[in-house]
Amino acid sequence: MKFPTILTWMSLMMFVVLLLSGGPALSAPPAPDSGRAFFGNEYDPKTCQMNATSTDEPYEGVPKPEPKHDHFTYVQPWSGYCPEATLKDRKKAACMTCQTANIKGSELYDGIEVQGNKWALLACDEARAGVEAGGGPFGAVIIQVDDESGKVIRYWRNRNHVVEWTDPTAHAEIAVMRATCKEIGVMNLGRIDKNDPHLKLPQTGKTSHCEMYTSTEPCPMCYTAMRRCGINTLVFASTRFDAGVQGIDLPLDANYNELQTSYRDRAAKYGMHVYQATVPNSLDAYNLYKRSEVTKY
């Protein structure tokens, strides 16, 4: 599998930094009608959780590896949930059969297949709740783990808000990372120091870290945002290929393939026209940044 160029990832990371920064909307007052606002977006606190849930429970780490199975006889565990089709187009509804197993179909997942745990289940429950609220089928959970005790001290859960907020970047992963960073008071979730003067939430051990659980394999934007946040552990349930089936039709696989394509060839293959402009002030901001006393991240 080919990987994107360094410049491609750098451009994506710069975009993600803007997403996570939040801007002036961070201090926006609560919206009187919905009850609360999150980065300027209204939400209903009765159905959507933006704050951490405190806990004190042992964490056994990433789930155990999934045993090897015979591909011809193995039947993947399934919840049995198959809701009634309510699409107005009945012919179309008849084609939307319930899926019972994840689509993998390549060597992409070899060596990373693991069993589930309560956090993976919670992320999937959040995804379903998002659909029930009229949103996209995606959920995400971040757990904060104390490095000394190995316990989960708190967690955040969130869902997709693209339709609700009219924001194509309001993915579940972005929402839960924003909530976590804002509430803890740090930008690096990979190593949270008890003595950090910006820390807003208490922790017993000297350091802690966060891990991400998602209902679906993240898109390139969300994956890059995780890396910008310092998250080093990701566990996802459904795959990019599950997201591309009939009725879901989300091109996650195409998004990854596009990043592996040179800028020159993207116009013909994907209709994306990208240009690099030569202007005399292109490095002014970088030069000011590296020579000034500003907060580095």
PDB file of C-alpha atoms in Angstrom:
ATOM      1  CA  MET A   1       0.000   0.000   0.000  1.00  0.00           C
ATOM      2  CA  LYS A   2       1.405   3.369  -1.003  1.00  0.00           C
ATOM      3  CA  PHE A   3       1.403   6.255   1.426  1.00  0.00           C
ATOM      4  CA  PRO A   4       0.807   9.962   0.791  1.00  0.00           C
ATOM      5  CA  THR A   5       3.740  12.292   0.398  1.00  0.00           C
ATOM      6  CA  ILE A   6       4.963  14.344   3.356  1.00  0.00           C
ATOM      7  CA  LEU A   7       3.666  17.524   1.736  1.00  0.00           C
ATOM      8  CA  THR A   8       0.218  15.995   1.362  1.00  0.00           C
ATOM      9  CA  TRP A   9       0.025  15.123   5.041  1.00  0.00           C
ATOM     10  CA  MET A  10       1.417  18.528   6.029  1.00  0.00           C
ATOM     11  CA  SER A  11      -1.309  20.336   4.101  1.00  0.00           C
ATOM     12  CA  LEU A  12      -3.958  18.136   5.691  1.00  0.00           C
ATOM     13  CA  MET A  13      -2.500  18.692   9.158  1.00  0.00           C
ATOM     14  CA  MET A  14      -2.543  22.486   8.694  1.00  0.00           C
ATOM     15  CA  PHE A  15      -6.233  22.271   7.822  1.00  0.00           C
ATOM     16  CA  VAL A  16      -6.942  20.125  10.870  1.00  0.00           C
ATOM     17  CA  VAL A  17      -5.201  22.599  13.188  1.00  0.00           C
ATOM     18  CA  LEU A  18      -7.792  25.179  12.142  1.00  0.00           C
ATOM     19  CA  LEU A  19     -10.592  22.726  12.920  1.00  0.00           C
ATOM     20  CA  LEU A  20      -9.334  21.982  16.415  1.00  0.00           C
ATOM     21  CA  SER A  21      -8.495  25.576  17.341  1.00  0.00           C
ATOM     22  CA  GLY A  22     -12.155  26.595  17.471  1.00  0.00           C
ATOM     23  CA  GLY A  23     -11.442  30.332  17.146  1.00  0.00           C
ATOM     24  CA  PRO A  24     -13.450  33.060  18.917  1.00  0.00           C
ATOM     25  CA  ALA A  25     -16.525  30.842  19.114  1.00  0.00           C
ATOM     26  CA  LEU A  26     -14.894  29.066  22.068  1.00  0.00           C
ATOM     27  CA  SER A  27     -16.285  31.651  24.494  1.00  0.00           C
ATOM     28  CA  ALA A  28     -19.726  31.978  22.914  1.00  0.00           C
ATOM     29  CA  PRO A  29     -22.550  32.121  25.493  1.00  0.00           C
ATOM     30  CA  PRO A  30     -25.082  29.290  25.695  1.00  0.00           C
ATOM     31  CA  ALA A  31     -27.896  29.456  23.178  1.00  0.00           C
ATOM     32  CA  PRO A  32     -31.159  30.245  25.031  1.00  0.00           C
ATOM     33  CA  ASP A  33     -33.366  27.952  22.925  1.00  0.00           C
ATOM     34  CA  SER A  34     -31.336  24.752  22.721  1.00  0.00           C
ATOM     35  CA  GLY A  35     -29.873  25.057  26.203  1.00  0.00           C
ATOM     36  CA  ARG A  36     -26.173  25.119  25.318  1.00  0.00           C
ATOM     37  CA  ALA A  37     -23.660  25.931  22.618  1.00  0.00           C
ATOM     38  CA  PHE A  38     -20.461  24.146  21.634  1.00  0.00           C
ATOM     39  CA  PHE A  39     -17.926  26.161  19.621  1.00  0.00           C
ATOM     40  CA  GLY A  40     -20.820  28.369  18.537  1.00  0.00           C
ATOM     41  CA  ASN A  41     -23.057  25.435  17.588  1.00  0.00           C
ATOM     42  CA  GLU A  42     -26.297  24.753  19.418  1.00  0.00           C
ATOM     43  CA  TYR A  43     -26.968  21.324  20.845  1.00  0.00           C
ATOM     44  CA  ASP A  44     -29.524  19.682  23.090  1.00  0.00           C
ATOM     45  CA  PRO A  45     -27.885  18.572  26.366  1.00  0.00           C
ATOM     46  CA  LYS A  46     -30.700  16.065  26.882  1.00  0.00           C
ATOM     47  CA  THR A  47     -29.585  14.000  23.894  1.00  0.00           C
ATOM     48  CA  CYS A  48     -25.962  15.026  23.340  1.00  0.00           C
ATOM     49  CA  GLN A  49     -23.117  14.875  25.851  1.00  0.00           C
ATOM     50  CA  MET A  50     -20.286  17.390  25.545  1.00  0.00           C
ATOM     51  CA  ASN A  51     -18.726  16.966  28.986  1.00  0.00           C
ATOM     52  CA  ALA A  52     -16.637  14.199  30.486  1.00  0.00           C
ATOM     53  CA  THR A  53     -18.050  11.334  32.505  1.00  0.00           C
ATOM     54  CA  SER A  54     -15.863  10.613  35.515  1.00  0.00           C
ATOM     55  CA  THR A  55     -15.055   7.017  36.351  1.00  0.00           C
ATOM     56  CA  ASP A  56     -12.444   4.954  38.183  1.00  0.00           C
ATOM     57  CA  GLU A  57     -12.182   1.573  36.540  1.00  0.00           C
ATOM     58  CA  PRO A  58      -9.327  -0.696  35.482  1.00  0.00           C
ATOM     59  CA  TYR A  59      -8.346  -0.567  31.824  1.00  0.00           C
ATOM     60  CA  GLU A  60      -7.011  -3.742  30.298  1.00  0.00           C
ATOM     61  CA  GLY A  61      -5.692  -1.904  27.280  1.00  0.00           C
ATOM     62  CA  VAL A  62      -6.475  -2.572  23.648  1.00  0.00           C
ATOM     63  CA  PRO A  63      -8.760  -5.613  23.279  1.00  0.00           C
ATOM     64  CA  LYS A  64      -7.164  -9.020  22.772  1.00  0.00           C
ATOM     65  CA  PRO A  65      -6.378 -10.119  19.204  1.00  0.00           C
ATOM     66  CA  GLU A  66      -9.227 -11.726  17.321  1.00  0.00           C
ATOM     67  CA  PRO A  67      -8.545 -15.454  16.853  1.00  0.00           C
ATOM     68  CA  LYS A  68      -7.819 -16.676  13.350  1.00  0.00           C
ATOM     69  CA  HIS A  69     -10.919 -17.978  11.614  1.00  0.00           C
ATOM     70  CA  ASP A  70     -11.686 -20.075   8.581  1.00  0.00           C
ATOM     71  CA  HIS A  71     -12.996 -17.540   6.068  1.00  0.00           C
ATOM     72  CA  PHE A  72     -15.352 -20.079   4.545  1.00  0.00           C
ATOM     73  CA  THR A  73     -17.073 -21.195   7.754  1.00  0.00           C
ATOM     74  CA  TYR A  74     -16.701 -18.268  10.187  1.00  0.00           C
ATOM     75  CA  VAL A  75     -19.849 -16.342  11.099  1.00  0.00           C
ATOM     76  CA  GLN A  76     -19.111 -12.926  12.622  1.00  0.00           C
ATOM     77  CA  PRO A  77     -21.059 -12.069  15.799  1.00  0.00           C
ATOM     78  CA  TRP A  78     -23.964  -9.731  15.073  1.00  0.00           C
ATOM     79  CA  SER A  79     -26.325  -7.841  17.371  1.00  0.00           C
ATOM     80  CA  GLY A  80     -29.387  -8.940  15.406  1.00  0.00           C
ATOM     81  CA  TYR A  81     -30.545  -5.338  15.086  1.00  0.00           C
ATOM     82  CA  CYS A  82     -32.409  -4.885  11.791  1.00  0.00           C
ATOM     83  CA  PRO A  83     -34.777  -1.898  11.972  1.00  0.00           C
ATOM     84  CA  GLU A  84     -37.897  -1.535   9.867  1.00  0.00           C
ATOM     85  CA  ALA A  85     -37.239   0.274   6.600  1.00  0.00           C
ATOM     86  CA  THR A  86     -39.084   3.605   6.661  1.00  0.00           C
ATOM     87  CA  LEU A  87     -37.917   4.957   3.303  1.00  0.00           C
ATOM     88  CA  LYS A  88     -40.805   6.424   1.310  1.00  0.00           C
ATOM     89  CA  ASP A  89     -39.524   4.768  -1.847  1.00  0.00           C
ATOM     90  CA  ARG A  90     -40.616   1.200  -1.136  1.00  0.00           C
ATOM     91  CA  LYS A  91     -38.679  -0.305  -4.032  1.00  0.00           C
ATOM     92  CA  LYS A  92     -35.531   1.325  -2.739  1.00  0.00           C
ATOM     93  CA  ALA A  93     -36.359   0.252   0.795  1.00  0.00           C
ATOM     94  CA  ALA A  94     -36.563  -3.369  -0.334  1.00  0.00           C
ATOM     95  CA  CYS A  95     -32.973  -3.138  -1.584  1.00  0.00           C
ATOM     96  CA  MET A  96     -31.610  -1.853   1.705  1.00  0.00           C
ATOM     97  CA  THR A  97     -30.984  -5.184   3.389  1.00  0.00           C
ATOM     98  CA  CYS A  98     -29.381  -5.329   6.826  1.00  0.00           C
ATOM     99  CA  GLN A  99     -25.648  -6.049   6.823  1.00  0.00           C
ATOM    100  CA  THR A 100     -24.420  -8.668   9.288  1.00  0.00           C
ATOM    101  CA  ALA A 101     -20.623  -8.679   8.877  1.00  0.00           C
ATOM    102  CA  ASN A 102     -17.855  -6.165   8.265  1.00  0.00           C
ATOM    103  CA  ILE A 103     -16.368  -5.839   4.789  1.00  0.00           C
ATOM    104  CA  LYS A 104     -12.595  -6.124   4.749  1.00  0.00           C
ATOM    105  CA  GLY A 105     -11.666  -7.609   1.420  1.00  0.00           C
ATOM    106  CA  SER A 106      -7.960  -6.747   1.494  1.00  0.00           C
ATOM    107  CA  GLU A 107      -4.812  -7.159   3.553  1.00  0.00           C
ATOM    108  CA  LEU A 108      -5.283  -3.676   4.984  1.00  0.00           C
ATOM    109  CA  TYR A 109      -6.497  -5.040   8.329  1.00  0.00           C
ATOM    110  CA  ASP A 110      -4.150  -7.988   8.693  1.00  0.00           C
ATOM    111  CA  GLY A 111      -2.467  -7.976  12.078  1.00  0.00           C
ATOM    112  CA  ILE A 112      -4.759  -5.369  13.689  1.00  0.00           C
ATOM    113  CA  GLU A 113      -8.003  -7.307  14.137  1.00  0.00           C
ATOM    114  CA  VAL A 114      -8.994  -7.387  17.808  1.00  0.00           C
ATOM    115  CA  GLN A 115     -11.993  -8.352  19.906  1.00  0.00           C
ATOM    116  CA  GLY A 116     -14.360  -5.724  21.270  1.00  0.00           C
ATOM    117  CA  ASN A 117     -14.724  -4.096  24.690  1.00  0.00           C
ATOM    118  CA  LYS A 118     -17.150  -1.714  26.405  1.00  0.00           C
ATOM    119  CA  TRP A 119     -15.578   1.349  24.758  1.00  0.00           C
ATOM    120  CA  ALA A 120     -15.944  -0.007  21.234  1.00  0.00           C
ATOM    121  CA  LEU A 121     -19.550  -0.910  22.026  1.00  0.00           C
ATOM    122  CA  LEU A 122     -20.148   2.565  23.442  1.00  0.00           C
ATOM    123  CA  ALA A 123     -18.832   4.232  20.287  1.00  0.00           C
ATOM    124  CA  CYS A 124     -21.209   2.142  18.167  1.00  0.00           C
ATOM    125  CA  ASP A 125     -24.124   2.941  20.492  1.00  0.00           C
ATOM    126  CA  GLU A 126     -23.324   6.627  20.084  1.00  0.00           C
ATOM    127  CA  ALA A 127     -23.384   6.219  16.300  1.00  0.00           C
ATOM    128  CA  ARG A 128     -26.845   4.665  16.408  1.00  0.00           C
ATOM    129  CA  ALA A 129     -28.069   7.431  18.729  1.00  0.00           C
ATOM    130  CA  GLY A 130     -26.798   9.947  16.194  1.00  0.00           C
ATOM    131  CA  VAL A 131     -28.895   8.411  13.433  1.00  0.00           C
ATOM    132  CA  GLU A 132     -31.937   8.312  15.721  1.00  0.00           C
ATOM    133  CA  ALA A 133     -31.423  12.057  16.224  1.00  0.00           C
ATOM    134  CA  GLY A 134     -31.322  12.628  12.455  1.00  0.00           C
ATOM    135  CA  GLY A 135     -27.552  12.678  11.961  1.00  0.00           C
ATOM    136  CA  GLY A 136     -24.875  10.556  10.342  1.00  0.00           C
ATOM    137  CA  PRO A 137     -24.036   6.996  11.486  1.00  0.00           C
ATOM    138  CA  PHE A 138     -20.821   7.738  13.352  1.00  0.00           C
ATOM    139  CA  GLY A 139     -19.803   7.820  17.002  1.00  0.00           C
ATOM    140  CA  ALA A 140     -16.562   8.276  18.919  1.00  0.00           C
ATOM    141  CA  VAL A 141     -15.291   7.822  22.471  1.00  0.00           C
ATOM    142  CA  ILE A 142     -12.109   9.157  24.072  1.00  0.00           C
ATOM    143  CA  ILE A 143     -10.891   7.607  27.310  1.00  0.00           C
ATOM    144  CA  GLN A 144      -8.337   9.259  29.609  1.00  0.00           C
ATOM    145  CA  VAL A 145      -6.076   6.657  31.220  1.00  0.00           C
ATOM    146  CA  ASP A 146      -3.930   7.312  34.289  1.00  0.00           C
ATOM    147  CA  ASP A 147      -0.445   6.032  33.461  1.00  0.00           C
ATOM    148  CA  GLU A 148       0.437   5.007  37.017  1.00  0.00           C
ATOM    149  CA  SER A 149      -2.722   3.141  38.028  1.00  0.00           C
ATOM    150  CA  GLY A 150      -3.764   2.061  34.547  1.00  0.00           C
ATOM    151  CA  LYS A 151      -7.315   3.143  35.295  1.00  0.00           C
ATOM    152  CA  VAL A 152      -9.739   5.054  33.109  1.00  0.00           C
ATOM    153  CA  ILE A 153     -10.396   8.245  35.062  1.00  0.00           C
ATOM    154  CA  ARG A 154     -12.907   9.811  32.653  1.00  0.00           C
ATOM    155  CA  TYR A 155     -14.260   9.547  29.146  1.00  0.00           C
ATOM    156  CA  TRP A 156     -16.001  11.596  26.472  1.00  0.00           C
ATOM    157  CA  ARG A 157     -18.523  10.389  23.912  1.00  0.00           C
ATOM    158  CA  ASN A 158     -19.853  12.193  20.872  1.00  0.00           C
ATOM    159  CA  ARG A 159     -21.465  11.704  17.483  1.00  0.00           C
ATOM    160  CA  ASN A 160     -21.625  13.154  13.992  1.00  0.00           C
ATOM    161  CA  HIS A 161     -23.101  16.684  13.793  1.00  0.00           C
ATOM    162  CA  VAL A 162     -22.682  17.424  10.067  1.00  0.00           C
ATOM    163  CA  VAL A 163     -26.391  17.830   9.306  1.00  0.00           C
ATOM    164  CA  GLU A 164     -27.306  19.322  12.680  1.00  0.00           C
ATOM    165  CA  TRP A 165     -24.688  22.083  12.468  1.00  0.00           C
ATOM    166  CA  THR A 166     -24.521  22.416   8.668  1.00  0.00           C
ATOM    167  CA  ASP A 167     -20.802  21.734   9.009  1.00  0.00           C
ATOM    168  CA  PRO A 168     -19.094  19.120   6.796  1.00  0.00           C
ATOM    169  CA  THR A 169     -16.191  18.968   9.262  1.00  0.00           C
ATOM    170  CA  ALA A 170     -18.336  18.191  12.326  1.00  0.00           C
ATOM    171  CA  HIS A 171     -17.445  14.512  12.399  1.00  0.00           C
ATOM    172  CA  ALA A 172     -17.788  12.524  15.602  1.00  0.00           C
ATOM    173  CA  GLU A 173     -14.026  12.307  16.061  1.00  0.00           C
ATOM    174  CA  ILE A 174     -13.544  16.062  15.609  1.00  0.00           C
ATOM    175  CA  ALA A 175     -16.368  16.821  18.044  1.00  0.00           C
ATOM    176  CA  VAL A 176     -15.058  14.503  20.760  1.00  0.00           C
ATOM    177  CA  MET A 177     -11.476  15.765  20.375  1.00  0.00           C
ATOM    178  CA  ARG A 178     -12.612  19.378  20.639  1.00  0.00           C
ATOM    179  CA  ALA A 179     -14.646  18.579  23.747  1.00  0.00           C
ATOM    180  CA  THR A 180     -11.752  16.692  25.351  1.00  0.00           C
ATOM    181  CA  CYS A 181      -9.079  19.302  24.632  1.00  0.00           C
ATOM    182  CA  LYS A 182     -11.331  22.137  25.754  1.00  0.00           C
ATOM    183  CA  GLU A 183     -12.302  20.493  29.030  1.00  0.00           C
ATOM    184  CA  ILE A 184      -8.846  19.192  29.979  1.00  0.00           C
ATOM    185  CA  GLY A 185      -7.190  22.419  28.848  1.00  0.00           C
ATOM    186  CA  VAL A 186      -4.432  20.865  26.729  1.00  0.00           C
ATOM    187  CA  MET A 187      -3.738  20.281  23.036  1.00  0.00           C
ATOM    188  CA  ASN A 188      -1.610  17.150  23.403  1.00  0.00           C
ATOM    189  CA  LEU A 189      -3.741  14.198  24.477  1.00  0.00           C
ATOM    190  CA  GLY A 190      -0.867  11.756  24.131  1.00  0.00           C
ATOM    191  CA  ARG A 191       0.834  12.880  27.345  1.00  0.00           C
ATOM    192  CA  ILE A 192      -1.036  14.944  29.925  1.00  0.00           C
ATOM    193  CA  ASP A 193       1.178  16.198  32.749  1.00  0.00           C
ATOM    194  CA  LYS A 194      -0.285  16.758  36.189  1.00  0.00           C
ATOM    195  CA  ASN A 195       1.912  19.851  36.602  1.00  0.00           C
ATOM    196  CA  ASP A 196       0.807  21.465  33.341  1.00  0.00           C
ATOM    197  CA  PRO A 197      -0.312  24.991  34.337  1.00  0.00           C
ATOM    198  CA  HIS A 198      -3.083  24.834  31.717  1.00  0.00           C
ATOM    199  CA  LEU A 199      -4.599  21.637  33.139  1.00  0.00           C
ATOM    200  CA  LYS A 200      -8.239  22.100  34.148  1.00  0.00           C
ATOM    201  CA  LEU A 201      -9.179  18.597  35.316  1.00  0.00           C
ATOM    202  CA  PRO A 202      -7.510  16.693  38.191  1.00  0.00           C
ATOM    203  CA  GLN A 203      -5.583  13.456  37.834  1.00  0.00           C
ATOM    204  CA  THR A 204      -3.938  11.362  40.538  1.00  0.00           C
ATOM    205  CA  GLY A 205      -0.885  10.163  38.633  1.00  0.00           C
ATOM    206  CA  LYS A 206       1.926  12.294  37.273  1.00  0.00           C
ATOM    207  CA  THR A 207       0.873  11.658  33.687  1.00  0.00           C
ATOM    208  CA  SER A 208      -2.098  10.341  31.770  1.00  0.00           C
ATOM    209  CA  HIS A 209      -2.978   9.828  28.114  1.00  0.00           C
ATOM    210  CA  CYS A 210      -6.026   9.469  25.899  1.00  0.00           C
ATOM    211  CA  GLU A 211      -7.088   6.723  23.507  1.00  0.00           C
ATOM    212  CA  MET A 212      -9.759   6.835  20.799  1.00  0.00           C
ATOM    213  CA  TYR A 213     -12.534   4.371  20.022  1.00  0.00           C
ATOM    214  CA  THR A 214     -14.687   4.964  16.952  1.00  0.00           C
ATOM    215  CA  SER A 215     -17.659   3.224  15.386  1.00  0.00           C
ATOM    216  CA  THR A 216     -16.081   3.459  11.935  1.00  0.00           C
ATOM    217  CA  GLU A 217     -12.587   3.659  10.470  1.00  0.00           C
ATOM    218  CA  PRO A 218     -11.879   7.411  10.480  1.00  0.00           C
ATOM    219  CA  CYS A 219     -11.618   9.494   7.340  1.00  0.00           C
ATOM    220  CA  PRO A 220      -8.218  11.087   6.519  1.00  0.00           C
ATOM    221  CA  MET A 221      -9.240  14.387   8.133  1.00  0.00           C
ATOM    222  CA  CYS A 222     -10.129  12.764  11.442  1.00  0.00           C
ATOM    223  CA  TYR A 223      -7.120  10.450  11.422  1.00  0.00           C
ATOM    224  CA  THR A 224      -4.808  13.417  10.931  1.00  0.00           C
ATOM    225  CA  ALA A 225      -6.594  15.337  13.691  1.00  0.00           C
ATOM    226  CA  MET A 226      -5.893  12.437  16.057  1.00  0.00           C
ATOM    227  CA  ARG A 227      -2.217  12.582  15.231  1.00  0.00           C
ATOM    228  CA  ARG A 228      -2.188  16.355  15.753  1.00  0.00           C
ATOM    229  CA  CYS A 229      -3.739  15.732  19.189  1.00  0.00           C
ATOM    230  CA  GLY A 230      -1.032  13.222  20.031  1.00  0.00           C
ATOM    231  CA  ILE A 231      -3.413  10.273  20.181  1.00  0.00           C
ATOM    232  CA  ASN A 232      -1.373   7.121  19.642  1.00  0.00           C
ATOM    233  CA  THR A 233      -4.037   4.429  20.026  1.00  0.00           C
ATOM    234  CA  LEU A 234      -7.089   4.046  17.797  1.00  0.00           C
ATOM    235  CA  VAL A 235      -9.623   1.217  17.831  1.00  0.00           C
ATOM    236  CA  PHE A 236     -12.390   1.276  15.207  1.00  0.00           C
ATOM    237  CA  ALA A 237     -15.252  -1.118  14.499  1.00  0.00           C
ATOM    238  CA  SER A 238     -16.743  -0.923  10.993  1.00  0.00           C
ATOM    239  CA  THR A 239     -14.416  -0.368   8.044  1.00  0.00           C
ATOM    240  CA  ARG A 240     -14.117   2.188   5.254  1.00  0.00           C
ATOM    241  CA  PHE A 241     -15.646  -0.416   2.963  1.00  0.00           C
ATOM    242  CA  ASP A 242     -18.712  -0.748   5.201  1.00  0.00           C
ATOM    243  CA  ALA A 243     -19.179   3.005   4.830  1.00  0.00           C
ATOM    244  CA  GLY A 244     -19.217   2.653   1.044  1.00  0.00           C
ATOM    245  CA  VAL A 245     -22.052   0.140   0.683  1.00  0.00           C
ATOM    246  CA  GLN A 246     -25.316   0.937  -1.080  1.00  0.00           C
ATOM    247  CA  GLY A 247     -27.411   3.216   1.083  1.00  0.00           C
ATOM    248  CA  ILE A 248     -24.428   4.615   3.012  1.00  0.00           C
ATOM    249  CA  ASP A 249     -22.388   5.684  -0.037  1.00  0.00           C
ATOM    250  CA  LEU A 250     -19.580   7.478   1.798  1.00  0.00           C
ATOM    251  CA  PRO A 251     -16.318   7.379  -0.214  1.00  0.00           C
ATOM    252  CA  LEU A 252     -13.818   6.879   2.604  1.00  0.00           C
ATOM    253  CA  ASP A 253     -11.722   4.515   0.508  1.00  0.00           C
ATOM    254  CA  ALA A 254     -11.688   7.025  -2.354  1.00  0.00           C
ATOM    255  CA  ASN A 255     -10.620   9.753   0.098  1.00  0.00           C
ATOM    256  CA  TYR A 256      -7.583   7.712   1.127  1.00  0.00           C
ATOM    257  CA  ASN A 257      -6.775   6.853  -2.480  1.00  0.00           C
ATOM    258  CA  GLU A 258      -6.926  10.510  -3.467  1.00  0.00           C
ATOM    259  CA  LEU A 259      -4.298  11.409  -0.869  1.00  0.00           C
ATOM    260  CA  GLN A 260      -2.002   8.812  -2.405  1.00  0.00           C
ATOM    261  CA  THR A 261      -2.313  10.497  -5.808  1.00  0.00           C
ATOM    262  CA  SER A 262       0.029  13.282  -6.905  1.00  0.00           C
ATOM    263  CA  TYR A 263      -1.515  16.753  -7.055  1.00  0.00           C
ATOM    264  CA  ARG A 264      -0.924  16.791 -10.793  1.00  0.00           C
ATOM    265  CA  ASP A 265      -3.136  13.756 -11.361  1.00  0.00           C
ATOM    266  CA  ARG A 266      -5.970  14.633  -8.988  1.00  0.00           C
ATOM    267  CA  ALA A 267      -7.836  16.850 -11.456  1.00  0.00           C
ATOM    268  CA  ALA A 268      -8.256  14.060 -13.992  1.00  0.00           C
ATOM    269  CA  LYS A 269      -8.986  11.337 -11.460  1.00  0.00           C
ATOM    270  CA  TYR A 270     -11.022  13.186  -8.842  1.00  0.00           C
ATOM    271  CA  GLY A 271     -11.904  16.614 -10.242  1.00  0.00           C
ATOM    272  CA  MET A 272      -9.769  18.361  -7.617  1.00  0.00           C
ATOM    273  CA  HIS A 273      -7.639  21.200  -8.998  1.00  0.00           C
ATOM    274  CA  VAL A 274      -4.678  22.027  -6.725  1.00  0.00           C
ATOM    275  CA  TYR A 275      -2.014  24.654  -7.369  1.00  0.00           C
ATOM    276  CA  GLN A 276       1.056  25.876  -5.487  1.00  0.00           C
ATOM    277  CA  ALA A 277       1.412  29.661  -5.742  1.00  0.00           C
ATOM    278  CA  THR A 278       4.772  31.454  -5.616  1.00  0.00           C
ATOM    279  CA  VAL A 279       4.352  34.741  -3.736  1.00  0.00           C
ATOM    280  CA  PRO A 280       6.994  36.782  -1.863  1.00  0.00           C
ATOM    281  CA  ASN A 281       5.238  36.656   1.522  1.00  0.00           C
ATOM    282  CA  SER A 282       4.524  32.915   1.624  1.00  0.00           C
ATOM    283  CA  LEU A 283       7.032  32.345   4.446  1.00  0.00           C
ATOM    284  CA  ASP A 284       6.324  35.474   6.506  1.00  0.00           C
ATOM    285  CA  ALA A 285       4.035  33.737   8.987  1.00  0.00           C
ATOM    286  CA  TYR A 286       6.472  30.839   9.431  1.00  0.00           C
ATOM    287  CA  ASN A 287       9.399  33.185  10.021  1.00  0.00           C
ATOM    288  CA  LEU A 288       7.420  35.199  12.569  1.00  0.00           C
ATOM    289  CA  TYR A 289       6.237  32.034  14.297  1.00  0.00           C
ATOM    290  CA  LYS A 290       9.663  30.436  14.728  1.00  0.00           C
ATOM    291  CA  ARG A 291      11.309  33.695  15.882  1.00  0.00           C
ATOM    292  CA  SER A 292       8.594  34.727  18.374  1.00  0.00           C
ATOM    293  CA  GLU A 293       7.578  33.762  21.877  1.00  0.00           C
ATOM    294  CA  VAL A 294       4.336  32.078  20.935  1.00  0.00           C
ATOM    295  CA  THR A 295       2.833  28.808  22.153  1.00  0.00           C
ATOM    296  CA  LYS A 296       4.234  25.978  20.077  1.00  0.00           C
ATOM    297  CA  TYR A 297       2.205  22.827  19.509  1.00  0.00           C
TER     298      TYR A 297
END
